[in-house]
Amino acid sequence: MSNEFCGSWFPVIRAEEVAYGHVARVQLNGQELAIWRDDEGHINAWENRCPHRGVRFSLGHTLGNELRCQYHGWRFASRTGQCTYIPAQPGHKPAQVVKAVTYACLERYRYVWVSLNRTPAIPEPTLPLGNDGLIAVRSLQINAPMTHVITYLRTLAKTNTWGNDRPISVIECQVIEIPLDTGASAADRLLLLPQPASKACSVIHGIADSTVEDGARLPFLRRQNELFKRFKSDIEQ
Amino acid sequence: MKLYDYGLSANCYAVRLMLGFLGISYERIPIELYPALEHLKPDFLKINPFGELPVLHDDGEAFLDTHAILLYLALRDSRTTSWYPTEHAATIGQVSMWLAFASRLDSSLGAARLHDAFFCDADVDKCRLDAHRYLGILDEHLWFEEQGSNDWLCGGSNPTVADIACFPHVVLSEEGGVSLLYYPAIRRWTDRFKRIPGFTLMAGVFDAAPLKSAETYREPSGATDDR
């Protein structure tokens, strides 16, 4: 298994939370990003800043395959970020240099992943997971740098103060696996994926690889949410 | 119907939103909060001894409080309204609970904004700290409502007066130095709110993108059980 993606690719938001017509707003390593989905379902991750006057793209409108800035109505194309239309100069094709700053992003394991690294050779994120039967739990913001979050989770793994017979393990440099007691299967587990948001702030994401019946889904999500809140309270203490 | 109103007041905006959703026309009497402080002058104190906006006059009656006005308007023309559903005691309890929550937003988010925009007295650090605590609670609530396919604060398929009371404080939060960056479910709720027919804007509030694409979106294959 390759872990070369570690340190480059990070999950930033659950894929289903990037709804049509909505521009989500996240932060990765201090860079604020606008995340939006075009009419073909393609996800974009752009610097959250119109190159014209710096207004946040997350205030703007998605129009099919373009994003329109709220301030002066400049429009930018999905995928390339190329400016396509300037209302004050309706007869002119915008210059090629007028572009939104775009970042590599993809949908995988129920999440939108972004890499700020502009070198194309970084391998895509790979986890020991299929694409089926995964449940993305509620992400939670933590007021601590990601190194603190990882140290906390690794300490949990080392001391195994989990109250569970099965051990917590570190399966990648930035991915921690914890066993789940759903009673359904011994293979049930939750992968924790911390995201460095800024110097002082992280977001913790979780992918459950587990068989959960429809009726048990909401209680399951609530339990994981309580777990994340416990992490947050421990780490911020 | 007469509304004593200040364009930049979050609570006045809540009432204007309600009037817009109900399609009620009204006479607007502007009272300048800043810099004239007209709401504290003797003339206005005769209208509202608390010195607060908004005030609604209708049919010989005066209503002095935002939530009182919202409830009055919701039930004014129809006793069976989705804005304040009265059939079930539990719903009335929930709506009351989230109206009380809106008051918490008023005294935290709202106070921080009044401090930053109009130089009102406030312990602004405490206001912002409280605001983040309340927004965390709101985001969690709305996230789980979404998971149960509910778009609004009080379950059910329709927004209520509680959504209206909370919305202005939340949507104007950046003006009080409180970012919504880490409250994604709240941001989606504000988009849904802006798409309610009859939605009106105020300075600092932008509309949401049209939703024509939403019905055609399908999860990629194999990703449908996560709805």
Short mmCIF file of C-alpha atoms in Angstrom, two decimals:
data_model
loop_
_atom_site.label_atom_id
_atom_site.label_comp_id
_atom_site.label_asym_id
_atom_site.label_seq_id
_atom_site.Cartn_x
_atom_site.Cartn_y
_atom_site.Cartn_z
CA MET A 1 0.00 0.00 0.00
CA SER A 2 1.34 3.38 -0.98
CA ASN A 3 1.36 6.13 1.60
CA GLU A 4 3.06 8.68 -0.63
CA PHE A 5 -0.16 10.70 -0.69
CA CYS A 6 0.28 11.46 3.03
CA GLY A 7 1.06 15.09 3.68
CA SER A 8 -0.31 16.12 0.30
CA TRP A 9 -3.88 14.87 -0.06
CA PHE A 10 -6.38 15.59 2.68
CA PRO A 11 -10.11 15.04 2.94
CA VAL A 12 -11.79 18.43 3.40
CA ILE A 13 -15.55 17.76 3.35
CA ARG A 14 -18.00 14.87 2.99
CA ALA A 15 -18.83 14.56 -0.73
CA GLU A 16 -22.61 14.60 -0.17
CA GLU A 17 -22.30 17.94 1.63
CA VAL A 18 -21.20 19.61 -1.59
CA ALA A 19 -24.78 20.02 -2.79
CA TYR A 20 -25.71 21.42 -6.18
CA GLY A 21 -26.14 25.16 -6.10
CA HIS A 22 -24.05 25.46 -2.93
CA VAL A 23 -20.48 26.70 -2.61
CA ALA A 24 -18.88 25.06 0.42
CA ARG A 25 -16.10 26.80 2.29
CA VAL A 26 -13.17 24.97 3.89
CA GLN A 27 -9.61 25.68 4.99
CA LEU A 28 -6.55 23.53 4.30
CA ASN A 29 -3.10 24.43 5.67
CA GLY A 30 -4.21 28.03 6.05
CA GLN A 31 -5.55 28.25 2.49
CA GLU A 32 -9.26 28.99 2.32
CA LEU A 33 -11.00 27.05 -0.46
CA ALA A 34 -14.34 27.25 -2.25
CA ILE A 35 -15.61 23.77 -3.08
CA TRP A 36 -18.40 23.45 -5.64
CA ARG A 37 -19.95 20.88 -7.95
CA ASP A 38 -20.77 21.63 -11.59
CA ASP A 39 -23.78 20.31 -13.50
CA GLU A 40 -21.91 17.19 -14.57
CA GLY A 41 -21.09 16.40 -10.93
CA HIS A 42 -17.44 17.42 -11.24
CA ILE A 43 -16.00 18.88 -8.03
CA ASN A 44 -13.88 22.04 -8.04
CA ALA A 45 -11.52 23.25 -5.29
CA TRP A 46 -10.52 26.86 -5.83
CA GLU A 47 -8.77 29.47 -3.78
CA ASN A 48 -11.74 31.20 -2.11
CA ARG A 49 -10.93 34.53 -3.66
CA CYS A 50 -12.01 36.14 -6.91
CA PRO A 51 -8.87 37.23 -8.82
CA HIS A 52 -10.63 40.49 -9.67
CA ARG A 53 -11.32 42.15 -6.31
CA GLY A 54 -10.62 39.38 -3.82
CA VAL A 55 -14.22 38.75 -2.75
CA ARG A 56 -14.91 35.20 -1.50
CA PHE A 57 -16.17 32.84 -4.19
CA SER A 58 -18.25 31.14 -1.48
CA LEU A 59 -20.58 34.17 -1.61
CA GLY A 60 -21.11 33.57 -5.33
CA HIS A 61 -23.49 31.53 -7.45
CA THR A 62 -22.98 28.28 -9.29
CA LEU A 63 -24.48 28.52 -12.75
CA GLY A 64 -24.31 25.08 -14.31
CA ASN A 65 -20.67 24.82 -15.30
CA GLU A 66 -19.56 28.24 -14.12
CA LEU A 67 -19.14 30.05 -10.84
CA ARG A 68 -20.21 33.70 -10.78
CA CYS A 69 -18.63 36.10 -8.32
CA GLN A 70 -21.17 38.02 -6.25
CA TYR A 71 -19.32 41.33 -6.52
CA HIS A 72 -19.03 42.22 -10.23
CA GLY A 73 -20.53 39.13 -11.82
CA TRP A 74 -17.33 37.81 -13.38
CA ARG A 75 -17.80 34.16 -14.37
CA PHE A 76 -15.24 31.36 -14.16
CA ALA A 77 -15.35 27.95 -15.86
CA SER A 78 -15.49 24.66 -13.99
CA ARG A 79 -12.26 22.58 -14.06
CA THR A 80 -9.95 25.25 -15.57
CA GLY A 81 -10.99 28.29 -13.50
CA GLN A 82 -10.70 30.35 -16.70
CA CYS A 83 -12.67 33.62 -16.64
CA THR A 84 -15.37 33.35 -19.32
CA TYR A 85 -17.36 36.56 -18.98
CA ILE A 86 -16.96 40.08 -17.61
CA PRO A 87 -20.30 41.94 -17.50
CA ALA A 88 -18.64 45.38 -17.84
CA GLN A 89 -16.98 44.22 -21.10
CA PRO A 90 -19.67 42.02 -22.66
CA GLY A 91 -18.10 42.09 -26.14
CA HIS A 92 -14.62 41.03 -25.05
CA LYS A 93 -13.25 37.60 -24.38
CA PRO A 94 -11.44 37.75 -21.02
CA ALA A 95 -7.66 37.36 -21.21
CA GLN A 96 -6.27 33.88 -20.56
CA VAL A 97 -4.37 35.09 -17.50
CA VAL A 98 -7.64 35.93 -15.72
CA LYS A 99 -8.20 32.69 -13.83
CA ALA A 100 -9.32 31.37 -10.49
CA VAL A 101 -6.53 29.55 -8.64
CA THR A 102 -7.50 25.87 -8.90
CA TYR A 103 -6.24 22.91 -6.88
CA ALA A 104 -6.23 19.18 -7.54
CA CYS A 105 -9.28 17.55 -6.03
CA LEU A 106 -11.18 14.29 -6.31
CA GLU A 107 -14.04 12.37 -4.73
CA ARG A 108 -13.06 9.18 -2.98
CA TYR A 109 -14.26 7.16 0.01
CA ARG A 110 -17.26 9.49 0.47
CA TYR A 111 -15.01 12.57 0.80
CA VAL A 112 -13.72 15.40 -1.31
CA TRP A 113 -9.90 15.26 -1.16
CA VAL A 114 -7.70 18.23 -2.04
CA SER A 115 -3.97 18.53 -2.64
CA LEU A 116 -2.43 22.00 -2.44
CA ASN A 117 0.76 20.56 -3.89
CA ARG A 118 0.82 21.67 -7.50
CA THR A 119 3.28 18.96 -8.59
CA PRO A 120 1.20 16.51 -10.63
CA ALA A 121 3.30 13.47 -9.68
CA ILE A 122 1.84 13.04 -6.16
CA PRO A 123 -0.03 9.71 -6.11
CA GLU A 124 -3.76 9.86 -5.39
CA PRO A 125 -4.96 8.85 -1.92
CA THR A 126 -5.32 5.12 -1.41
CA LEU A 127 -6.73 3.51 1.70
CA PRO A 128 -7.39 -0.17 2.43
CA LEU A 129 -11.08 0.34 1.70
CA GLY A 130 -13.57 -0.53 -0.99
CA ASN A 131 -15.94 2.15 -2.22
CA ASP A 132 -19.08 0.33 -1.05
CA GLY A 133 -20.67 0.19 2.36
CA LEU A 134 -18.69 3.14 3.66
CA ILE A 135 -20.29 5.69 5.97
CA ALA A 136 -18.82 9.17 6.33
CA VAL A 137 -19.51 10.33 9.88
CA ARG A 138 -19.94 13.97 10.95
CA SER A 139 -16.68 15.91 10.71
CA LEU A 140 -15.71 18.04 13.71
CA GLN A 141 -13.48 21.09 14.01
CA ILE A 142 -10.89 21.01 16.78
CA ASN A 143 -9.08 24.06 18.15
CA ALA A 144 -5.60 22.50 18.00
CA PRO A 145 -2.94 21.97 15.33
CA MET A 146 -3.06 18.64 13.50
CA THR A 147 0.16 17.44 15.16
CA HIS A 148 -1.66 17.62 18.53
CA VAL A 149 -4.59 15.68 17.15
CA ILE A 150 -2.33 12.95 15.78
CA THR A 151 -0.31 12.79 19.00
CA TYR A 152 -3.54 12.38 20.98
CA LEU A 153 -4.83 9.62 18.71
CA ARG A 154 -1.47 7.82 18.71
CA THR A 155 -1.40 7.97 22.51
CA LEU A 156 -4.85 6.40 22.52
CA ALA A 157 -3.45 3.70 20.24
CA LYS A 158 -0.33 3.13 22.38
CA THR A 159 -1.98 3.06 25.79
CA ASN A 160 -5.09 1.40 24.41
CA THR A 161 -7.22 3.29 26.91
CA TRP A 162 -10.11 2.62 24.68
CA GLY A 163 -12.19 0.35 26.83
CA ASN A 164 -12.32 -2.09 23.98
CA ASP A 165 -10.53 -5.44 23.60
CA ARG A 166 -9.40 -4.74 20.07
CA PRO A 167 -6.48 -2.37 19.59
CA ILE A 168 -6.40 1.02 17.95
CA SER A 169 -3.77 1.13 15.24
CA VAL A 170 -1.97 3.63 13.10
CA ILE A 171 -2.34 2.37 9.54
CA GLU A 172 -0.80 5.30 7.72
CA CYS A 173 1.19 8.30 8.79
CA GLN A 174 -2.00 10.32 9.11
CA VAL A 175 -4.71 7.66 9.31
CA ILE A 176 -5.70 6.04 12.60
CA GLU A 177 -7.93 2.98 12.73
CA ILE A 178 -10.18 2.26 15.68
CA PRO A 179 -12.39 -0.79 16.11
CA LEU A 180 -16.15 -0.31 16.28
CA ASP A 181 -18.56 -2.16 18.51
CA THR A 182 -21.56 -2.39 16.24
CA GLY A 183 -21.96 -6.08 16.96
CA ALA A 184 -22.38 -6.70 13.25
CA SER A 185 -18.92 -7.87 12.32
CA ALA A 186 -15.46 -8.15 13.84
CA ALA A 187 -14.10 -6.30 10.82
CA ASP A 188 -16.07 -3.14 11.64
CA ARG A 189 -13.76 -0.20 11.99
CA LEU A 190 -13.56 3.56 11.80
CA LEU A 191 -10.70 5.31 10.00
CA LEU A 192 -9.88 8.72 11.45
CA LEU A 193 -8.55 11.28 9.00
CA PRO A 194 -7.36 14.56 10.50
CA GLN A 195 -7.19 17.59 8.23
CA PRO A 196 -4.81 20.47 8.98
CA ALA A 197 -7.02 23.55 8.60
CA SER A 198 -4.69 26.25 9.89
CA LYS A 199 -1.83 26.56 12.37
CA ALA A 200 -4.27 26.54 15.28
CA CYS A 201 -7.09 24.47 13.97
CA SER A 202 -7.86 21.02 12.58
CA VAL A 203 -10.87 19.10 11.37
CA ILE A 204 -11.30 15.43 12.12
CA HIS A 205 -13.09 13.26 9.55
CA GLY A 206 -14.12 9.63 9.86
CA ILE A 207 -14.97 6.81 7.47
CA ALA A 208 -16.75 3.82 8.94
CA ASP A 209 -16.30 0.53 7.14
CA SER A 210 -19.22 -1.20 8.70
CA THR A 211 -22.51 -2.93 8.06
CA VAL A 212 -25.19 -0.70 9.55
CA GLU A 213 -28.86 -1.37 8.87
CA ASP A 214 -30.90 1.62 7.68
CA GLY A 215 -32.78 1.93 10.97
CA ALA A 216 -29.54 1.88 12.97
CA ARG A 217 -27.80 4.48 10.82
CA LEU A 218 -28.82 7.62 12.69
CA PRO A 219 -28.02 6.22 16.18
CA PHE A 220 -24.69 5.01 14.74
CA LEU A 221 -23.87 8.52 13.44
CA ARG A 222 -24.85 10.02 16.80
CA ARG A 223 -22.51 7.63 18.64
CA GLN A 224 -19.58 8.56 16.37
CA ASN A 225 -20.42 12.23 16.85
CA GLU A 226 -20.26 11.79 20.63
CA LEU A 227 -16.89 10.06 20.20
CA PHE A 228 -15.51 12.96 18.14
CA LYS A 229 -16.81 15.43 20.73
CA ARG A 230 -14.93 13.46 23.39
CA PHE A 231 -11.75 13.74 21.27
CA LYS A 232 -12.33 17.48 20.85
CA SER A 233 -12.86 18.04 24.55
CA ASP A 234 -9.79 15.92 25.48
CA ILE A 235 -7.53 17.62 22.93
CA GLU A 236 -8.66 21.19 23.66
CA GLN A 237 -8.28 20.69 27.43
CA MET B 1 -50.11 47.89 9.32
CA LYS B 2 -47.14 49.99 10.48
CA LEU B 3 -43.61 48.73 11.13
CA TYR B 4 -41.17 50.90 13.08
CA ASP B 5 -38.05 49.73 11.38
CA TYR B 6 -34.30 50.19 11.03
CA GLY B 7 -32.84 48.80 7.80
CA LEU B 8 -29.65 47.42 9.37
CA SER B 9 -31.26 45.80 12.43
CA ALA B 10 -31.20 42.00 12.44
CA ASN B 11 -34.44 41.79 14.43
CA CYS B 12 -36.24 44.23 12.13
CA TYR B 13 -35.00 42.09 9.23
CA ALA B 14 -36.67 39.04 10.80
CA VAL B 15 -40.01 40.85 10.77
CA ARG B 16 -39.53 42.13 7.21
CA LEU B 17 -38.71 38.56 6.13
CA MET B 18 -41.94 37.30 7.75
CA LEU B 19 -43.99 40.04 6.06
CA GLY B 20 -42.34 39.15 2.74
CA PHE B 21 -43.06 35.42 3.09
CA LEU B 22 -46.70 36.17 3.96
CA GLY B 23 -47.01 38.75 1.18
CA ILE B 24 -48.40 41.38 3.60
CA SER B 25 -47.94 45.00 2.56
CA TYR B 26 -47.14 47.49 5.31
CA GLU B 27 -46.13 51.05 5.99
CA ARG B 28 -42.51 51.38 7.03
CA ILE B 29 -41.60 54.05 9.59
CA PRO B 30 -37.81 54.39 9.66
CA ILE B 31 -36.22 54.91 13.09
CA GLU B 32 -32.50 55.59 12.89
CA LEU B 33 -30.61 53.54 15.43
CA TYR B 34 -27.18 54.83 14.45
CA PRO B 35 -25.91 57.51 14.60
CA ALA B 36 -29.10 59.40 15.57
CA LEU B 37 -30.11 56.96 18.39
CA GLU B 38 -33.76 57.82 17.64
CA HIS B 39 -34.88 54.65 19.44
CA LEU B 40 -33.78 56.21 22.76
CA LYS B 41 -35.46 59.61 22.20
CA PRO B 42 -38.64 60.57 24.14
CA ASP B 43 -40.79 60.41 20.99
CA PHE B 44 -39.94 56.78 20.38
CA LEU B 45 -40.02 55.81 24.07
CA LYS B 46 -43.72 56.70 23.94
CA ILE B 47 -44.07 54.04 21.23
CA ASN B 48 -41.86 51.49 22.99
CA PRO B 49 -40.79 52.25 26.57
CA PHE B 50 -38.06 49.57 26.20
CA GLY B 51 -36.44 51.68 23.48
CA GLU B 52 -36.16 48.71 21.13
CA LEU B 53 -36.95 47.93 17.52
CA PRO B 54 -38.97 46.56 15.82
CA VAL B 55 -42.49 47.65 16.82
CA LEU B 56 -45.59 46.62 14.89
CA HIS B 57 -48.91 48.44 14.97
CA ASP B 58 -51.89 46.65 13.48
CA ASP B 59 -55.63 46.96 13.93
CA GLY B 60 -55.27 49.21 17.00
CA GLU B 61 -52.84 46.87 18.74
CA ALA B 62 -49.12 47.40 19.41
CA PHE B 63 -46.57 44.55 19.46
CA LEU B 64 -43.20 45.31 21.00
CA ASP B 65 -41.02 42.25 20.68
CA THR B 66 -39.58 40.46 17.62
CA HIS B 67 -40.85 37.02 18.59
CA ALA B 68 -44.24 38.41 19.64
CA ILE B 69 -44.55 40.09 16.25
CA LEU B 70 -43.54 36.90 14.41
CA LEU B 71 -46.14 34.82 16.28
CA TYR B 72 -48.83 37.45 15.81
CA LEU B 73 -48.15 37.65 12.06
CA ALA B 74 -47.96 33.86 11.69
CA LEU B 75 -51.44 33.40 13.19
CA ARG B 76 -53.03 36.69 12.10
CA ASP B 77 -54.83 35.49 8.99
CA SER B 78 -54.96 31.76 9.53
CA ARG B 79 -55.01 29.54 12.61
CA THR B 80 -53.55 26.65 10.57
CA THR B 81 -50.24 28.00 9.41
CA SER B 82 -47.04 26.10 8.74
CA TRP B 83 -45.06 29.05 10.13
CA TYR B 84 -46.36 28.32 13.62
CA PRO B 85 -47.92 24.86 13.62
CA THR B 86 -50.22 24.52 16.63
CA GLU B 87 -51.71 21.04 16.10
CA HIS B 88 -49.12 19.24 18.22
CA ALA B 89 -47.90 20.27 21.65
CA ALA B 90 -44.45 18.85 20.82
CA THR B 91 -44.08 21.16 17.82
CA ILE B 92 -45.06 24.20 19.89
CA GLY B 93 -42.43 23.12 22.42
CA GLN B 94 -39.78 22.79 19.73
CA VAL B 95 -40.60 26.12 18.11
CA SER B 96 -40.49 27.83 21.53
CA MET B 97 -37.16 26.20 22.28
CA TRP B 98 -35.59 27.45 19.04
CA LEU B 99 -37.11 30.91 19.52
CA ALA B 100 -35.34 30.98 22.89
CA PHE B 101 -32.20 29.87 21.03
CA ALA B 102 -32.65 32.86 18.69
CA SER B 103 -32.60 35.08 21.80
CA ARG B 104 -29.25 33.53 22.75
CA LEU B 105 -27.97 34.34 19.24
CA ASP B 106 -29.28 37.89 19.68
CA SER B 107 -27.32 38.40 22.90
CA SER B 108 -24.10 36.86 21.50
CA LEU B 109 -23.83 37.12 17.67
CA GLY B 110 -26.22 40.07 17.58
CA ALA B 111 -24.42 41.95 20.36
CA ALA B 112 -21.00 41.37 18.71
CA ARG B 113 -22.34 42.81 15.47
CA LEU B 114 -23.88 45.85 17.20
CA HIS B 115 -20.51 46.36 18.93
CA ASP B 116 -18.53 46.23 15.67
CA ALA B 117 -20.97 48.07 13.41
CA PHE B 118 -22.58 50.62 15.72
CA PHE B 119 -20.10 50.88 18.61
CA CYS B 120 -22.59 49.53 21.17
CA ASP B 121 -21.24 48.47 24.56
CA ALA B 122 -20.47 44.77 24.86
CA ASP B 123 -17.90 42.31 26.20
CA VAL B 124 -17.22 41.37 22.60
CA ASP B 125 -14.78 38.52 23.33
CA LYS B 126 -17.35 36.82 25.53
CA CYS B 127 -20.08 37.46 22.92
CA ARG B 128 -17.98 35.76 20.23
CA LEU B 129 -17.06 32.85 22.50
CA ASP B 130 -20.74 32.31 23.36
CA ALA B 131 -21.66 32.68 19.70
CA HIS B 132 -19.28 29.89 18.66
CA ARG B 133 -20.71 27.63 21.37
CA TYR B 134 -24.26 28.27 20.12
CA LEU B 135 -23.28 27.90 16.45
CA GLY B 136 -21.64 24.54 17.26
CA ILE B 137 -24.93 23.39 18.80
CA LEU B 138 -26.92 24.71 15.83
CA ASP B 139 -24.62 23.10 13.24
CA GLU B 140 -24.86 19.74 14.98
CA HIS B 141 -28.66 19.98 15.17
CA LEU B 142 -29.00 20.95 11.50
CA TRP B 143 -26.54 18.25 10.40
CA PHE B 144 -28.62 15.54 12.06
CA GLU B 145 -31.85 17.07 10.72
CA GLU B 146 -30.32 16.80 7.22
CA GLN B 147 -29.49 13.14 7.87
CA GLY B 148 -33.17 12.63 8.66
CA SER B 149 -34.07 14.55 5.45
CA ASN B 150 -35.37 17.55 7.39
CA ASP B 151 -34.42 20.95 6.01
CA TRP B 152 -35.50 23.09 8.97
CA LEU B 153 -34.97 23.70 12.65
CA CYS B 154 -38.14 22.10 13.99
CA GLY B 155 -38.40 18.96 11.84
CA GLY B 156 -41.28 18.71 9.43
CA SER B 157 -41.14 19.81 5.83
CA ASN B 158 -41.64 23.54 6.40
CA PRO B 159 -39.67 26.37 7.98
CA THR B 160 -41.23 27.99 11.06
CA VAL B 161 -40.97 31.32 12.86
CA ALA B 162 -37.96 29.82 14.69
CA ASP B 163 -36.00 29.61 11.41
CA ILE B 164 -36.93 33.24 10.68
CA ALA B 165 -35.87 34.40 14.15
CA CYS B 166 -32.45 32.70 13.92
CA PHE B 167 -31.63 33.44 10.28
CA PRO B 168 -30.73 37.19 10.45
CA HIS B 169 -28.25 36.75 13.32
CA VAL B 170 -26.58 33.80 11.60
CA VAL B 171 -26.38 35.29 8.11
CA LEU B 172 -24.92 38.57 9.45
CA SER B 173 -22.47 36.84 11.81
CA GLU B 174 -19.34 37.90 9.90
CA GLU B 175 -20.25 41.54 10.64
CA GLY B 176 -19.65 40.72 14.31
CA GLY B 177 -16.34 39.01 13.59
CA VAL B 178 -17.75 35.48 13.86
CA SER B 179 -16.88 33.24 10.91
CA LEU B 180 -19.15 30.44 9.68
CA LEU B 181 -16.17 28.59 8.18
CA TYR B 182 -16.52 25.57 10.46
CA TYR B 183 -20.32 25.37 10.38
CA PRO B 184 -21.02 23.79 6.97
CA ALA B 185 -24.51 22.54 7.87
CA ILE B 186 -25.48 26.07 8.97
CA ARG B 187 -24.26 27.48 5.64
CA ARG B 188 -26.36 24.95 3.72
CA TRP B 189 -29.40 25.87 5.87
CA THR B 190 -28.92 29.58 5.02
CA ASP B 191 -28.92 28.63 1.30
CA ARG B 192 -32.18 26.69 1.74
CA PHE B 193 -33.68 29.59 3.69
CA LYS B 194 -32.79 32.04 0.92
CA ARG B 195 -34.75 29.91 -1.54
CA ILE B 196 -38.06 30.19 0.38
CA PRO B 197 -40.52 31.99 -1.94
CA GLY B 198 -40.92 35.62 -0.87
CA PHE B 199 -37.39 35.85 0.59
CA THR B 200 -36.19 39.46 0.84
CA LEU B 201 -32.66 40.84 1.10
CA MET B 202 -31.06 43.44 3.32
CA ALA B 203 -27.67 45.18 3.13
CA GLY B 204 -24.93 42.57 3.65
CA VAL B 205 -27.11 39.59 2.68
CA PHE B 206 -26.84 37.96 -0.75
CA ASP B 207 -29.31 35.63 -2.42
CA ALA B 208 -28.63 31.96 -3.16
CA ALA B 209 -27.96 30.45 -6.57
CA PRO B 210 -31.03 29.14 -8.42
CA LEU B 211 -31.52 25.45 -7.77
CA LYS B 212 -32.37 24.25 -11.27
CA SER B 213 -29.64 21.60 -11.26
CA ALA B 214 -30.54 20.03 -7.95
CA GLU B 215 -33.21 17.60 -9.14
CA THR B 216 -30.96 16.13 -11.80
CA TYR B 217 -28.05 15.36 -9.49
CA ARG B 218 -27.49 11.67 -8.75
CA GLU B 219 -24.81 10.18 -6.54
CA PRO B 220 -22.22 8.18 -8.49
CA SER B 221 -23.06 4.46 -8.56
CA GLY B 222 -22.26 2.63 -5.35
CA ALA B 223 -22.54 5.82 -3.37
CA THR B 224 -26.30 5.87 -2.84
CA ASP B 225 -26.54 4.26 0.60
CA ASP B 226 -24.87 7.21 2.25
CA ARG B 227 -27.81 9.52 1.82
#
